[in-house]
Amino acid sequence: MDDHDHDHGHDATGHAHGPGHAHGPAKFDRAFAIGVGLNIAFVAIEAVFGVLANSLALLADAGHNLSDVAGLLLAWGAAWLGRRRPTAKRTYGYGQTTVLAALANAMLLLVAIGAIGWEAIRRFQDPQPVHGMTVMVVATIGIGINGATALLFMRGRKGDINVRGAFLHMAADAAVSAGVVVAGLVILFTRWLWLDPVVSLGVVVVVAIGTWGLLKDSIALAIDSVPAGIDADEVAAFLRSLPGVSEVHDLHIWPLSTTLTALTAHLVRIDAQIDDRFTADLAAELQRRFGIAHATVQLERGDVPCHLEPAHVV
């Protein structure tokens, strides 16, 4: 990625490198392990009681929860890969797999809520009998399991969209299970069969709003957009304010993973000399101010025009 950061004939080139992985993402291995274990157990419970109660709804939900296990395994695998060391071929490591996992989880969520929405619309035309008590008991267990799993990922959902994907999967299922219980109880007393699909559609809308944010953010990271929370103009202004800097160009800010951000830039300093203290302090300040942990900066005197100077040139 930094091939263009070699010296273009200028007298001084300096590289500011951030602390790298020293402040890497928090590990959620235990949360993933507990979440996968609980959800596999819940799938088994649903399958057994689905057969005993002759409930197609429970058997279908068991299949749906298997997709949640797949989503958790996907996010967990990406988190593990993201911690692997770079290689000669993959010089930035495997951090981008966390972005791909978040994108895949957003797609899985959209498919899941699409299926729920379709079934809800179908039930308006063909109202189903009231949920059996067995179904509501199992759904109550689902609230506990999915809710507890979601809580395991709650603290990481804002700083890592890969973890947010896992959180949304579990929170969505807890909401669906709660809808099943509430609708079931009300229908038992009122016989309002239309309430079941109405509640389901309500859950779909709520989950869709959260999923849209995850999808939008993961696509943005996948195409190397400036990560949310970093203002590129503010970073450029900071670089221009540095002592001796007269111009900043070829500035790029992009994600190396869902938690690690990189920056490259050319700084024109008329009296530029190789200055390790300047670049080291700059790297530390970029991390402190903007959370940019991997910074590579080229210092130029401006004697020779840089072909990367125009804003439209990548």
mmCIF file of C-alpha atoms in Angstrom:
data_model
loop_
_atom_site.group_PDB
_atom_site.id
_atom_site.type_symbol
_atom_site.label_atom_id
_atom_site.label_comp_id
_atom_site.label_asym_id
_atom_site.label_seq_id
_atom_site.Cartn_x
_atom_site.Cartn_y
_atom_site.Cartn_z
ATOM 1 C CA MET A 1 0.000 0.000 0.000
ATOM 2 C CA ASP A 2 2.930 2.269 0.676
ATOM 3 C CA ASP A 3 4.736 1.687 -2.636
ATOM 4 C CA HIS A 4 4.022 5.276 -3.593
ATOM 5 C CA ASP A 5 5.746 6.507 -0.467
ATOM 6 C CA HIS A 6 9.274 5.912 -1.746
ATOM 7 C CA ASP A 7 11.452 8.926 -2.380
ATOM 8 C CA HIS A 8 10.521 10.681 -5.635
ATOM 9 C CA GLY A 9 13.884 12.409 -5.903
ATOM 10 C CA HIS A 10 13.391 14.661 -2.889
ATOM 11 C CA ASP A 11 16.196 15.276 -0.451
ATOM 12 C CA ALA A 12 14.428 14.160 2.683
ATOM 13 C CA THR A 13 12.030 11.349 3.344
ATOM 14 C CA GLY A 14 10.805 10.479 6.816
ATOM 15 C CA HIS A 15 8.373 7.820 7.907
ATOM 16 C CA ALA A 16 6.187 8.199 10.967
ATOM 17 C CA HIS A 17 5.040 4.826 12.157
ATOM 18 C CA GLY A 18 2.382 4.477 14.815
ATOM 19 C CA PRO A 19 2.488 1.931 17.630
ATOM 20 C CA GLY A 20 0.825 -0.633 15.332
ATOM 21 C CA HIS A 21 -0.981 -3.361 17.225
ATOM 22 C CA ALA A 22 0.097 -2.265 20.686
ATOM 23 C CA HIS A 23 -3.389 -0.902 21.240
ATOM 24 C CA GLY A 24 -5.215 -3.564 19.264
ATOM 25 C CA PRO A 25 -8.866 -4.537 19.573
ATOM 26 C CA ALA A 26 -10.197 -6.033 22.754
ATOM 27 C CA LYS A 27 -10.514 -9.806 22.646
ATOM 28 C CA PHE A 28 -14.012 -11.275 22.756
ATOM 29 C CA ASP A 29 -12.981 -14.925 22.464
ATOM 30 C CA ARG A 30 -14.713 -15.860 25.698
ATOM 31 C CA ALA A 31 -17.902 -14.048 24.668
ATOM 32 C CA PHE A 32 -17.881 -15.808 21.285
ATOM 33 C CA ALA A 33 -17.284 -19.207 22.907
ATOM 34 C CA ILE A 34 -20.104 -18.721 25.420
ATOM 35 C CA GLY A 35 -22.427 -17.355 22.725
ATOM 36 C CA VAL A 36 -21.792 -20.251 20.340
ATOM 37 C CA GLY A 37 -22.185 -22.813 23.124
ATOM 38 C CA LEU A 38 -25.450 -21.310 24.417
ATOM 39 C CA ASN A 39 -26.952 -21.009 20.954
ATOM 40 C CA ILE A 40 -26.052 -24.547 19.923
ATOM 41 C CA ALA A 41 -27.728 -25.756 23.131
ATOM 42 C CA PHE A 42 -30.781 -23.608 22.354
ATOM 43 C CA VAL A 43 -31.013 -25.014 18.809
ATOM 44 C CA ALA A 44 -31.035 -28.528 20.305
ATOM 45 C CA ILE A 45 -33.756 -27.542 22.808
ATOM 46 C CA GLU A 46 -35.912 -26.013 20.068
ATOM 47 C CA ALA A 47 -35.486 -29.030 17.824
ATOM 48 C CA VAL A 48 -36.438 -31.498 20.566
ATOM 49 C CA PHE A 49 -39.466 -29.548 21.786
ATOM 50 C CA GLY A 50 -40.447 -28.749 18.208
ATOM 51 C CA VAL A 51 -40.776 -32.479 17.549
ATOM 52 C CA LEU A 52 -42.516 -33.165 20.875
ATOM 53 C CA ALA A 53 -44.989 -30.288 20.425
ATOM 54 C CA ASN A 54 -45.375 -30.952 16.697
ATOM 55 C CA SER A 55 -44.526 -27.283 16.168
ATOM 56 C CA LEU A 56 -43.251 -26.285 12.750
ATOM 57 C CA ALA A 57 -42.629 -22.785 14.142
ATOM 58 C CA LEU A 58 -40.128 -24.085 16.694
ATOM 59 C CA LEU A 59 -38.373 -26.295 14.143
ATOM 60 C CA ALA A 60 -38.140 -23.364 11.728
ATOM 61 C CA ASP A 61 -36.749 -21.127 14.475
ATOM 62 C CA ALA A 62 -34.176 -23.812 15.320
ATOM 63 C CA GLY A 63 -32.998 -23.583 11.729
ATOM 64 C CA HIS A 64 -32.894 -19.795 11.976
ATOM 65 C CA ASN A 65 -30.821 -19.980 15.159
ATOM 66 C CA LEU A 66 -28.338 -22.193 13.356
ATOM 67 C CA SER A 67 -27.691 -19.184 11.101
ATOM 68 C CA ASP A 68 -26.935 -17.180 14.252
ATOM 69 C CA VAL A 69 -24.352 -19.756 15.259
ATOM 70 C CA ALA A 70 -22.850 -19.396 11.780
ATOM 71 C CA GLY A 71 -22.833 -15.603 12.178
ATOM 72 C CA LEU A 72 -21.065 -15.836 15.538
ATOM 73 C CA LEU A 73 -18.500 -18.291 14.154
ATOM 74 C CA LEU A 74 -17.925 -15.974 11.189
ATOM 75 C CA ALA A 75 -17.287 -12.953 13.414
ATOM 76 C CA TRP A 76 -15.138 -15.015 15.810
ATOM 77 C CA GLY A 77 -13.032 -16.443 12.998
ATOM 78 C CA ALA A 78 -12.470 -12.977 11.541
ATOM 79 C CA ALA A 79 -11.495 -11.591 14.958
ATOM 80 C CA TRP A 80 -8.966 -14.420 15.333
ATOM 81 C CA LEU A 81 -7.564 -13.887 11.839
ATOM 82 C CA GLY A 82 -7.325 -10.154 12.501
ATOM 83 C CA ARG A 83 -4.844 -10.845 15.304
ATOM 84 C CA ARG A 84 -2.508 -12.937 13.146
ATOM 85 C CA ARG A 85 0.871 -11.467 12.303
ATOM 86 C CA PRO A 86 1.514 -9.941 8.863
ATOM 87 C CA THR A 87 3.361 -12.085 6.327
ATOM 88 C CA ALA A 88 5.629 -11.325 3.372
ATOM 89 C CA LYS A 89 2.612 -11.713 1.083
ATOM 90 C CA ARG A 90 -0.040 -10.159 3.326
ATOM 91 C CA THR A 91 1.936 -7.245 4.655
ATOM 92 C CA TYR A 92 -1.030 -5.716 6.492
ATOM 93 C CA GLY A 93 -2.068 -9.037 7.999
ATOM 94 C CA TYR A 94 -5.645 -10.302 7.948
ATOM 95 C CA GLY A 95 -7.403 -7.350 9.573
ATOM 96 C CA GLN A 96 -9.694 -6.770 6.586
ATOM 97 C CA THR A 97 -11.398 -10.118 7.294
ATOM 98 C CA THR A 98 -13.152 -8.385 10.205
ATOM 99 C CA VAL A 99 -14.660 -5.913 7.718
ATOM 100 C CA LEU A 100 -15.780 -8.747 5.425
ATOM 101 C CA ALA A 101 -17.316 -10.615 8.397
ATOM 102 C CA ALA A 102 -19.275 -7.521 9.453
ATOM 103 C CA LEU A 103 -20.542 -7.135 5.879
ATOM 104 C CA ALA A 104 -21.504 -10.823 5.688
ATOM 105 C CA ASN A 105 -23.322 -10.613 9.024
ATOM 106 C CA ALA A 106 -25.278 -7.584 7.827
ATOM 107 C CA MET A 107 -26.337 -9.563 4.751
ATOM 108 C CA LEU A 108 -27.325 -12.559 6.907
ATOM 109 C CA LEU A 109 -29.427 -10.290 9.108
ATOM 110 C CA LEU A 110 -31.190 -8.815 6.084
ATOM 111 C CA VAL A 111 -32.008 -12.309 4.804
ATOM 112 C CA ALA A 112 -33.292 -13.324 8.248
ATOM 113 C CA ILE A 113 -35.577 -10.318 8.712
ATOM 114 C CA GLY A 114 -36.734 -10.682 5.104
ATOM 115 C CA ALA A 115 -37.847 -14.237 5.879
ATOM 116 C CA ILE A 116 -39.613 -13.091 9.069
ATOM 117 C CA GLY A 117 -41.345 -10.267 7.202
ATOM 118 C CA TRP A 118 -42.492 -12.596 4.407
ATOM 119 C CA GLU A 119 -43.907 -15.081 6.918
ATOM 120 C CA ALA A 120 -45.683 -12.256 8.782
ATOM 121 C CA ILE A 121 -47.339 -11.019 5.571
ATOM 122 C CA ARG A 122 -48.381 -14.586 4.721
ATOM 123 C CA ARG A 123 -50.014 -14.946 8.137
ATOM 124 C CA PHE A 124 -52.222 -11.930 7.517
ATOM 125 C CA GLN A 125 -53.810 -13.956 4.725
ATOM 126 C CA ASP A 126 -53.766 -17.228 6.639
ATOM 127 C CA PRO A 127 -53.952 -16.551 10.422
ATOM 128 C CA GLN A 128 -52.339 -19.286 12.506
ATOM 129 C CA PRO A 129 -53.775 -20.769 15.717
ATOM 130 C CA VAL A 130 -52.624 -19.338 19.031
ATOM 131 C CA HIS A 131 -49.118 -20.274 20.076
ATOM 132 C CA GLY A 132 -48.990 -23.274 22.373
ATOM 133 C CA MET A 133 -47.655 -22.859 25.886
ATOM 134 C CA THR A 134 -44.634 -24.971 24.925
ATOM 135 C CA VAL A 135 -43.732 -22.510 22.186
ATOM 136 C CA MET A 136 -43.949 -19.563 24.586
ATOM 137 C CA VAL A 137 -41.846 -21.323 27.232
ATOM 138 C CA VAL A 138 -39.122 -22.096 24.693
ATOM 139 C CA ALA A 139 -39.315 -18.520 23.356
ATOM 140 C CA THR A 140 -38.847 -17.260 26.920
ATOM 141 C CA ILE A 141 -35.698 -19.374 27.179
ATOM 142 C CA GLY A 142 -34.628 -17.789 23.898
ATOM 143 C CA ILE A 143 -35.000 -14.304 25.370
ATOM 144 C CA GLY A 144 -32.669 -15.272 28.200
ATOM 145 C CA ILE A 145 -30.044 -16.980 26.030
ATOM 146 C CA ASN A 146 -29.990 -14.429 23.213
ATOM 147 C CA GLY A 147 -30.263 -11.493 25.592
ATOM 148 C CA ALA A 148 -27.379 -12.775 27.726
ATOM 149 C CA THR A 149 -25.254 -13.377 24.629
ATOM 150 C CA ALA A 150 -26.008 -9.875 23.331
ATOM 151 C CA LEU A 151 -24.884 -8.411 26.665
ATOM 152 C CA LEU A 152 -21.511 -10.154 26.244
ATOM 153 C CA PHE A 153 -20.894 -8.056 23.125
ATOM 154 C CA MET A 154 -22.539 -4.819 24.280
ATOM 155 C CA ARG A 155 -19.355 -3.049 25.412
ATOM 156 C CA GLY A 156 -17.619 -3.661 22.080
ATOM 157 C CA ARG A 157 -20.455 -2.832 19.698
ATOM 158 C CA LYS A 158 -19.566 0.865 19.294
ATOM 159 C CA GLY A 159 -15.843 0.500 18.675
ATOM 160 C CA ASP A 160 -15.869 -2.579 16.416
ATOM 161 C CA ILE A 161 -18.527 -3.218 13.765
ATOM 162 C CA ASN A 162 -17.534 -6.895 13.604
ATOM 163 C CA VAL A 163 -18.580 -7.195 17.256
ATOM 164 C CA ARG A 164 -21.616 -5.020 16.487
ATOM 165 C CA GLY A 165 -22.699 -7.591 13.910
ATOM 166 C CA ALA A 166 -22.607 -10.336 16.544
ATOM 167 C CA PHE A 167 -24.461 -8.092 19.000
ATOM 168 C CA LEU A 168 -27.221 -7.282 16.495
ATOM 169 C CA HIS A 169 -27.727 -10.959 15.661
ATOM 170 C CA MET A 170 -28.323 -11.807 19.307
ATOM 171 C CA ALA A 171 -30.361 -8.699 20.112
ATOM 172 C CA ALA A 172 -32.575 -9.320 17.071
ATOM 173 C CA ASP A 173 -33.292 -12.884 18.144
ATOM 174 C CA ALA A 174 -34.063 -11.785 21.691
ATOM 175 C CA ALA A 175 -36.539 -9.253 20.236
ATOM 176 C CA VAL A 176 -38.161 -11.908 18.028
ATOM 177 C CA SER A 177 -38.505 -14.261 20.998
ATOM 178 C CA ALA A 178 -40.003 -11.474 23.106
ATOM 179 C CA GLY A 179 -42.478 -10.773 20.315
ATOM 180 C CA VAL A 180 -43.499 -14.434 20.261
ATOM 181 C CA VAL A 181 -44.142 -14.441 24.028
ATOM 182 C CA VAL A 182 -46.018 -11.127 24.166
ATOM 183 C CA ALA A 183 -48.145 -11.879 21.122
ATOM 184 C CA GLY A 184 -48.845 -15.392 22.371
ATOM 185 C CA LEU A 185 -50.028 -14.215 25.788
ATOM 186 C CA VAL A 186 -52.279 -11.487 24.372
ATOM 187 C CA ILE A 187 -53.760 -13.836 21.765
ATOM 188 C CA LEU A 188 -54.540 -16.402 24.468
ATOM 189 C CA PHE A 189 -56.892 -13.899 26.110
ATOM 190 C CA THR A 190 -58.164 -11.932 23.107
ATOM 191 C CA ARG A 191 -58.032 -14.367 20.159
ATOM 192 C CA TRP A 192 -56.585 -11.514 18.067
ATOM 193 C CA LEU A 193 -54.694 -13.728 15.633
ATOM 194 C CA TRP A 194 -53.653 -10.701 13.567
ATOM 195 C CA LEU A 195 -51.488 -9.513 16.478
ATOM 196 C CA ASP A 196 -48.810 -12.123 15.791
ATOM 197 C CA PRO A 197 -47.844 -10.864 12.298
ATOM 198 C CA VAL A 198 -48.180 -7.222 13.449
ATOM 199 C CA VAL A 199 -45.663 -7.792 16.262
ATOM 200 C CA SER A 200 -43.379 -9.669 13.854
ATOM 201 C CA LEU A 201 -43.421 -6.777 11.380
ATOM 202 C CA GLY A 202 -42.675 -4.352 14.220
ATOM 203 C CA VAL A 203 -39.637 -6.399 15.183
ATOM 204 C CA VAL A 204 -38.553 -6.483 11.519
ATOM 205 C CA VAL A 205 -38.655 -2.677 11.313
ATOM 206 C CA VAL A 206 -36.619 -2.229 14.499
ATOM 207 C CA VAL A 207 -33.985 -4.784 13.464
ATOM 208 C CA ALA A 208 -33.850 -3.404 9.909
ATOM 209 C CA ILE A 209 -32.928 0.053 11.224
ATOM 210 C CA GLY A 210 -29.961 -1.348 13.179
ATOM 211 C CA THR A 211 -28.956 -3.639 10.325
ATOM 212 C CA TRP A 212 -28.980 -0.784 7.809
ATOM 213 C CA GLY A 213 -26.445 1.096 9.923
ATOM 214 C CA LEU A 214 -24.235 -2.005 10.135
ATOM 215 C CA LEU A 215 -24.508 -2.601 6.376
ATOM 216 C CA LYS A 216 -23.722 1.036 5.525
ATOM 217 C CA ASP A 217 -20.717 1.184 7.855
ATOM 218 C CA SER A 218 -19.305 -2.177 6.741
ATOM 219 C CA ILE A 219 -19.600 -1.254 3.046
ATOM 220 C CA ALA A 220 -17.862 2.057 3.774
ATOM 221 C CA LEU A 221 -14.961 0.246 5.455
ATOM 222 C CA ALA A 222 -14.842 -2.376 2.679
ATOM 223 C CA ILE A 223 -14.198 0.347 0.075
ATOM 224 C CA ASP A 224 -11.544 2.020 2.264
ATOM 225 C CA SER A 225 -13.589 5.069 3.280
ATOM 226 C CA VAL A 226 -12.308 7.204 6.128
ATOM 227 C CA PRO A 227 -13.523 5.395 9.281
ATOM 228 C CA ALA A 228 -16.416 6.917 11.203
ATOM 229 C CA GLY A 229 -15.281 9.240 13.950
ATOM 230 C CA ILE A 230 -12.293 10.586 11.999
ATOM 231 C CA ASP A 231 -12.633 13.942 10.236
ATOM 232 C CA ALA A 232 -10.233 13.950 7.266
ATOM 233 C CA ASP A 233 -10.331 17.757 7.050
ATOM 234 C CA GLU A 234 -9.426 18.011 10.709
ATOM 235 C CA VAL A 235 -6.503 15.614 10.225
ATOM 236 C CA ALA A 236 -5.301 17.647 7.215
ATOM 237 C CA ALA A 237 -5.563 20.880 9.195
ATOM 238 C CA PHE A 238 -3.543 19.341 12.029
ATOM 239 C CA LEU A 239 -0.809 18.208 9.622
ATOM 240 C CA ARG A 240 -0.657 21.679 8.011
ATOM 241 C CA SER A 241 -0.261 23.247 11.457
ATOM 242 C CA LEU A 242 2.919 21.285 12.220
ATOM 243 C CA PRO A 243 6.148 23.317 12.534
ATOM 244 C CA GLY A 244 7.742 23.981 9.170
ATOM 245 C CA VAL A 245 5.010 22.316 7.119
ATOM 246 C CA SER A 246 3.939 24.469 4.172
ATOM 247 C CA GLU A 247 1.822 21.947 2.282
ATOM 248 C CA VAL A 248 0.090 18.591 2.720
ATOM 249 C CA HIS A 249 -0.852 16.339 -0.193
ATOM 250 C CA ASP A 250 -1.454 12.671 -1.075
ATOM 251 C CA LEU A 251 -3.302 12.248 2.224
ATOM 252 C CA HIS A 252 -5.065 8.895 2.609
ATOM 253 C CA ILE A 253 -6.862 7.530 5.665
ATOM 254 C CA TRP A 254 -8.333 4.034 5.551
ATOM 255 C CA PRO A 255 -9.164 1.023 7.769
ATOM 256 C CA LEU A 256 -6.770 -1.890 8.166
ATOM 257 C CA SER A 257 -9.496 -3.660 10.143
ATOM 258 C CA THR A 258 -12.672 -2.738 12.009
ATOM 259 C CA THR A 259 -10.514 -1.299 14.805
ATOM 260 C CA LEU A 260 -7.181 -0.257 13.249
ATOM 261 C CA THR A 261 -6.728 2.816 11.022
ATOM 262 C CA ALA A 262 -3.837 3.723 8.720
ATOM 263 C CA LEU A 263 -2.675 7.031 7.228
ATOM 264 C CA THR A 264 -0.211 8.070 4.539
ATOM 265 C CA ALA A 265 0.661 11.654 3.633
ATOM 266 C CA HIS A 266 3.308 13.815 1.992
ATOM 267 C CA LEU A 267 4.394 16.857 4.018
ATOM 268 C CA VAL A 268 6.336 19.656 2.327
ATOM 269 C CA ARG A 269 8.932 21.254 4.658
ATOM 270 C CA ILE A 270 11.251 23.678 2.917
ATOM 271 C CA ASP A 271 14.135 22.939 5.288
ATOM 272 C CA ALA A 272 13.237 19.262 5.601
ATOM 273 C CA GLN A 273 15.853 16.953 7.023
ATOM 274 C CA ILE A 274 15.413 13.390 8.162
ATOM 275 C CA ASP A 275 14.022 13.979 11.633
ATOM 276 C CA ASP A 276 13.148 10.855 13.581
ATOM 277 C CA ARG A 277 11.930 12.849 16.594
ATOM 278 C CA PHE A 278 9.507 14.851 14.428
ATOM 279 C CA THR A 279 8.018 11.747 12.812
ATOM 280 C CA ALA A 280 7.872 9.779 16.084
ATOM 281 C CA ASP A 281 6.076 12.633 17.867
ATOM 282 C CA LEU A 282 3.753 13.034 14.880
ATOM 283 C CA ALA A 283 2.807 9.335 14.960
ATOM 284 C CA ALA A 284 2.079 9.484 18.679
ATOM 285 C CA GLU A 285 -0.061 12.609 18.261
ATOM 286 C CA LEU A 286 -2.055 11.112 15.374
ATOM 287 C CA GLN A 287 -2.886 8.132 17.578
ATOM 288 C CA ARG A 288 -3.760 10.299 20.571
ATOM 289 C CA ARG A 289 -5.945 12.783 18.677
ATOM 290 C CA PHE A 290 -7.535 10.638 15.999
ATOM 291 C CA GLY A 291 -6.944 6.989 16.915
ATOM 292 C CA ILE A 292 -4.763 6.491 13.826
ATOM 293 C CA ALA A 293 -2.306 3.777 14.882
ATOM 294 C CA HIS A 294 -0.393 3.178 11.639
ATOM 295 C CA ALA A 295 0.937 6.391 10.090
ATOM 296 C CA THR A 296 3.466 6.681 7.259
ATOM 297 C CA VAL A 297 4.576 10.217 6.378
ATOM 298 C CA GLN A 298 6.911 11.301 3.583
ATOM 299 C CA LEU A 299 8.801 14.570 4.076
ATOM 300 C CA GLU A 300 9.608 16.656 0.990
ATOM 301 C CA ARG A 301 11.401 19.941 0.381
ATOM 302 C CA GLY A 302 9.299 20.812 -2.641
ATOM 303 C CA ASP A 303 12.326 21.180 -4.973
ATOM 304 C CA VAL A 304 10.925 18.611 -7.407
ATOM 305 C CA PRO A 305 7.197 18.442 -8.293
ATOM 306 C CA CYS A 306 5.479 15.388 -6.803
ATOM 307 C CA HIS A 307 3.296 13.542 -9.343
ATOM 308 C CA LEU A 308 0.948 12.527 -6.499
ATOM 309 C CA GLU A 309 0.264 16.136 -5.474
ATOM 310 C CA PRO A 310 -3.025 16.670 -7.423
ATOM 311 C CA ALA A 311 -6.035 15.827 -5.258
ATOM 312 C CA HIS A 312 -7.577 13.632 -7.968
ATOM 313 C CA VAL A 313 -4.502 11.375 -8.234
ATOM 314 C CA VAL A 314 -4.485 8.267 -6.052
#
